[in-house]
XYZ file of C-alpha atoms in Angstrom:
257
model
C -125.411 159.841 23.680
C -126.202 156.163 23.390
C -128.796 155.509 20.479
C -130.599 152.198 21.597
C -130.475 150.889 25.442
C -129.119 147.638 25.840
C -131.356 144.663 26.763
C -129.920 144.273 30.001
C -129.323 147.261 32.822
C -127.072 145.980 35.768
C -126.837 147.406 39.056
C -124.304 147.336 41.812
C -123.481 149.289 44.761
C -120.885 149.199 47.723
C -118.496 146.903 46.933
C -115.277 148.622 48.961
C -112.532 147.701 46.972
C -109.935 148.128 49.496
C -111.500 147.705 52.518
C -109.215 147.249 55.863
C -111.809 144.993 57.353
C -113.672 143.038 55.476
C -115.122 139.354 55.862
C -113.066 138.270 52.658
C -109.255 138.439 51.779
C -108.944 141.129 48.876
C -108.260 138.974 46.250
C -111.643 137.002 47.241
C -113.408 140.060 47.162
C -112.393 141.268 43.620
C -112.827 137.297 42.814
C -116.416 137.405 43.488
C -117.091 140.628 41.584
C -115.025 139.473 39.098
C -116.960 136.115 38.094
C -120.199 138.583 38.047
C -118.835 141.056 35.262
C -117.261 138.314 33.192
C -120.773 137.157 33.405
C -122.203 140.131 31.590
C -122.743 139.480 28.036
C -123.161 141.842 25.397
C -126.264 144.039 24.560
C -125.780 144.470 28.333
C -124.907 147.847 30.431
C -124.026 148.539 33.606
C -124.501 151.270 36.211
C -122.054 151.182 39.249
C -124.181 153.262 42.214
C -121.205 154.688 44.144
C -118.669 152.866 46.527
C -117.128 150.735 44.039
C -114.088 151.303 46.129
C -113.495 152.032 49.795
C -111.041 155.243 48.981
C -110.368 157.018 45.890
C -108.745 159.738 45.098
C -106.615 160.245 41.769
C -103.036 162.139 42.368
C -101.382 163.599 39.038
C -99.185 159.993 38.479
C -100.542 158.262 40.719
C -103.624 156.339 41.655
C -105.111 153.810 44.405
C -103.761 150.115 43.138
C -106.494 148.628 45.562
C -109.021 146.973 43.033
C -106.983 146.541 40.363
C -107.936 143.620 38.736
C -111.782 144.934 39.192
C -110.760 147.940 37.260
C -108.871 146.004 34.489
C -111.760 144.001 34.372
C -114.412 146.950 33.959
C -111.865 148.541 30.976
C -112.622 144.662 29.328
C -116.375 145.590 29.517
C -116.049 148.772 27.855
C -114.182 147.308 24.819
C -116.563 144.928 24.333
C -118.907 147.772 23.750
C -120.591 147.424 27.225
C -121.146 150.506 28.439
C -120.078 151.159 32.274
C -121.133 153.767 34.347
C -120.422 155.258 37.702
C -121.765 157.141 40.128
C -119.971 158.386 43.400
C -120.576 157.207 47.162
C -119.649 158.494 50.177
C -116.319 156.826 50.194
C -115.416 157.195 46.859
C -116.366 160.892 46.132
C -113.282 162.048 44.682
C -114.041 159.857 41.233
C -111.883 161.271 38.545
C -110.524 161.794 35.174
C -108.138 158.013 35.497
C -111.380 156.280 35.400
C -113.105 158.156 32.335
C -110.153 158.658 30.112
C -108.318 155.746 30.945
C -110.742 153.211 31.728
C -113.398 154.236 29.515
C -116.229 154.724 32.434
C -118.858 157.330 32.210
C -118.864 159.540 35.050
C -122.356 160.603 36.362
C -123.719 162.645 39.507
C -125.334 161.218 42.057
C -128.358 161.178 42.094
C -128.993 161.162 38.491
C -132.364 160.869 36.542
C -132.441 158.301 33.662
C -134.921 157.572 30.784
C -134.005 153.147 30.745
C -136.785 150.831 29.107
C -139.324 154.140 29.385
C -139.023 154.347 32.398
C -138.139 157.290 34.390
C -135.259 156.449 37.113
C -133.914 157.794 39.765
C -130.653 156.916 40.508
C -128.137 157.840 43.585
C -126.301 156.436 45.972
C -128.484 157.046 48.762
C -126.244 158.712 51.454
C -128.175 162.392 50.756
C -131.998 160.486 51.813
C -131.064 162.039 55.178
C -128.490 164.210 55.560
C -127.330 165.386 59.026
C -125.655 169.161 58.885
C -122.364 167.500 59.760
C -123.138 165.178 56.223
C -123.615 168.526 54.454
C -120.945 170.483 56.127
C -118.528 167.787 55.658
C -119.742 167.021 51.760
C -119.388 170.833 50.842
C -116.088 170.597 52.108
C -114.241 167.284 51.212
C -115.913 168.623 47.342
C -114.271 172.156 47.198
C -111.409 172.345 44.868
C -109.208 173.429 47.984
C -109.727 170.562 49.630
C -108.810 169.052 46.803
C -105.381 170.832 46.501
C -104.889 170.330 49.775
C -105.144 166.902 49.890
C -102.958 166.196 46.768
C -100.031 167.509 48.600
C -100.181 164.797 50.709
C -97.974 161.977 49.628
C -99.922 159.117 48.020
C -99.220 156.728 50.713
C -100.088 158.896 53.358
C -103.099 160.113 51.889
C -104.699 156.630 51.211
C -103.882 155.582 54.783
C -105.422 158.863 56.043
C -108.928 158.035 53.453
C -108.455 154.003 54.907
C -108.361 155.710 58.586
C -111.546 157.852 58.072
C -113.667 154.851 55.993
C -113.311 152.948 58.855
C -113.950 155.628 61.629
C -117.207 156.395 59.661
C -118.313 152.573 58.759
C -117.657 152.115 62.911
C -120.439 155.249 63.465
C -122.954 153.819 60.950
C -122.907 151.057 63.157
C -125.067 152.951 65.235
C -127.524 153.360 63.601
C -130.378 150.753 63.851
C -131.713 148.615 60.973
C -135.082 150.081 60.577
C -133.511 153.208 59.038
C -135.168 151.662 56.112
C -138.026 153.462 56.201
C -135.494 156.847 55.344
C -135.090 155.174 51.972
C -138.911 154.152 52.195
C -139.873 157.852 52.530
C -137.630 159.027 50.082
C -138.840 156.758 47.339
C -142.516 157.452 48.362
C -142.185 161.218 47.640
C -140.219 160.771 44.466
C -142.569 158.298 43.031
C -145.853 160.545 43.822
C -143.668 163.283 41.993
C -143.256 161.011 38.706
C -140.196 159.042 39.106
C -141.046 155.569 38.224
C -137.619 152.726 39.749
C -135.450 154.523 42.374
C -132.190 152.653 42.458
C -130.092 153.529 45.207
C -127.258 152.000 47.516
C -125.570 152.548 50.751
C -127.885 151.043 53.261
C -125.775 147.875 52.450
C -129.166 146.035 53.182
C -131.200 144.555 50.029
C -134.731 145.697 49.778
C -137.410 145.533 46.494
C -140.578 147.313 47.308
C -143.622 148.207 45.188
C -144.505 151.915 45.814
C -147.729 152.855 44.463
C -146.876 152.378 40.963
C -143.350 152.083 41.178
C -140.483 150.639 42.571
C -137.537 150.991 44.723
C -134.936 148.830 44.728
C -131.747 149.231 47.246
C -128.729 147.259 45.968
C -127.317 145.763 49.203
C -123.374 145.304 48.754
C -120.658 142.981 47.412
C -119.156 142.794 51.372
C -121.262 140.151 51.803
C -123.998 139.393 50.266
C -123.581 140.118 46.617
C -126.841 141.622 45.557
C -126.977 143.578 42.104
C -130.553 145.285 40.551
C -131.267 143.663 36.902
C -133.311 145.560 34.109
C -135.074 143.987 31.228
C -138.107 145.217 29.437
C -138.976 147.703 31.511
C -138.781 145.353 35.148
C -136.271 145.578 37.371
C -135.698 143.270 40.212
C -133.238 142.269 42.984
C -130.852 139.461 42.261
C -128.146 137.300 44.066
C -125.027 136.843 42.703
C -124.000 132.501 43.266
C -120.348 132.445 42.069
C -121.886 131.217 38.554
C -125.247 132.374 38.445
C -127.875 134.744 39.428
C -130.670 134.095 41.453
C -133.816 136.300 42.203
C -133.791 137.126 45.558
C -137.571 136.143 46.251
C -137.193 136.969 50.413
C -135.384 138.408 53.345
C -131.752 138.688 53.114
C -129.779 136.988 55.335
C -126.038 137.932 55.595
C-alpha cells in the first residue's frame, strides 16, 4: 500500500509495442515513448491503461523481446521510486508474473477503482463499454487457464506470430466501426458518474477526448500510434496532454492525427 500519492498521476494507453503495421519504424515508436518516461520526474506515478504492447504473453523462459527498451526503461522508473502500474487491454491480456517480479510493475484489473487526489476513479481500458457476445465469449475463453496451457505449448515463435496474426485481423474489423462510437464511452461515463465515480480514465478508442460530465470527468487517452496523448493528474485535476518530443502540451481542441 502506498502511504502518500505522488504529485503527479500519468496516464497512457495503446501504445502497441510490436505492432506489424504501424506509421513509425519500431525503434521510433519506443523512441517517442521513451523521451516521455525519461521525462517523468520523481514524486511522479504512472498508470499504464492496457495495450502497452500489441501481444503479450509470458512462456516459462521466454518472453516477447518486442518493446524492449520501453520495458528496460519502465524497470528505470521503478528504481527511482516511481511507481508504475498496469492494467491489461485487449491485446495484451495475458500480462504476467515477468512484468511484476522482474520489472517491478504493479499488476491491476481492468477496470479498477482508485482513491488519487480524493478523488474517486474509475479506471479501465475501455474495450468492456460495449461488449458484443462474441467480445465476451471470446474474453472468457482466451482468460481460462486452459487456454492458457494450451497456448504455451506452442513454440514461442509461433505463438507470437499467431497473437501478431490475430492483432491485426481484429485492428482491420475495428476499422469498421464509425467514429461516433464515442458516445459508447460517453454513456458509460454518464452512468458511472451519476453512480459516484468522479474521473473515468479509459483507453482503446485510440481517439483523445476530455469531457465534463455533470460533475466529473472523463478523459480517453488516445494512443502513442500516432498521436501521443497521455492523461496528467495534479491536485485533484486531470487533463489531456500532448506529448512534443520534449514537452507536454495541453491539448486545448480537436485532435488531429
Amino acid at each position: 500500500m502506498r502511504l502518500s500519492l505522488p504529485k503527479r498521476i500519468y496516464f497512457i494507453s495503446d501504445v502497441h509495442l510490436g505492432v506489424p503495421h504501424g506509421k513509425r519504424t519500431p525503434d521510433e515508436h519506443q523512441d517517442a515513448l521513451i523521451s516521455f518516461l525519461r521525462h517523468i520526474e520523481a514524486d511522479s506515478s504512472l498508470y499504464i491503461v492496457g495495450d502497452l504492447f500489441d501481444f503479450w504473453f509470458e512462456y516459462r523462459s521466454s518472453v516477447p523481446t518486442s518493446g524492449a527498451r520501453v520495458v528496460f526503461e519502465l524497470y528505470g522508473l521503478v528504481q527511482r521510486g516511481i511507481p508504475v502500474s498496469i492494467l491489461p487491454g485487449n491485446h495484451d491480456i495475458w500480462l504476467g508474473r515477468y512484468l511484476s517480479n522482474e520489472v517491478g510493475l504493479e499488476l491491476l484489473p481492468s477496470p479498477t477503482d482508485l482513491t488519487l487526489h480524493g478523488k474517486r476513479v474509475h479506471l479501465t481500458h475501455g474495450d468492456e463499454f460495449n461488449p458484443s457476445l462474441s467480445f465476451t465469449v471470446s474474453r472468457a475463453i482466451l482468460k481460462s487457464p486452459l487456454c492458457i496451457r494450451l497456448f504455451r505449448l506452442l513454440h514461442p515463435d509461433i505463438g507470437v506470430w499467431l497473437g501478431r496474426l490475430t492483432s491485426g485481423a481484429s485492428d482491420a474489423k475495428a476499422r469498421v466501426h464509425p467514429r461516433d462510437d464515442r458516445r459508447v464511452y460517453e454513456s458509460a461515463a454518464d452512468r458511472l458518474i451519476q453512480n459516484g465515480t468522479d474521473i473515468v480514465v479509459c483507453g482503446h478508442y485510440h481517439h483523445g477526448i476530455e469531457l465534463d460530465i455533470y460533475d466529473g470527468k472523463l478523459i480517453v487517452l488516445g494512443n502513442w500510434l500516432r498521436s501521443d496523448t497521455y492523461g496528467l493528474m495534479e491536485d485533484g485535476e486531470i487533463r489531456l496532454m500532448r506529448w512534443k518530443g520534449d514537452r507536454g502540451e495541453t491539448v486545448t481542441g480537436p485532435l488531429t492525427e
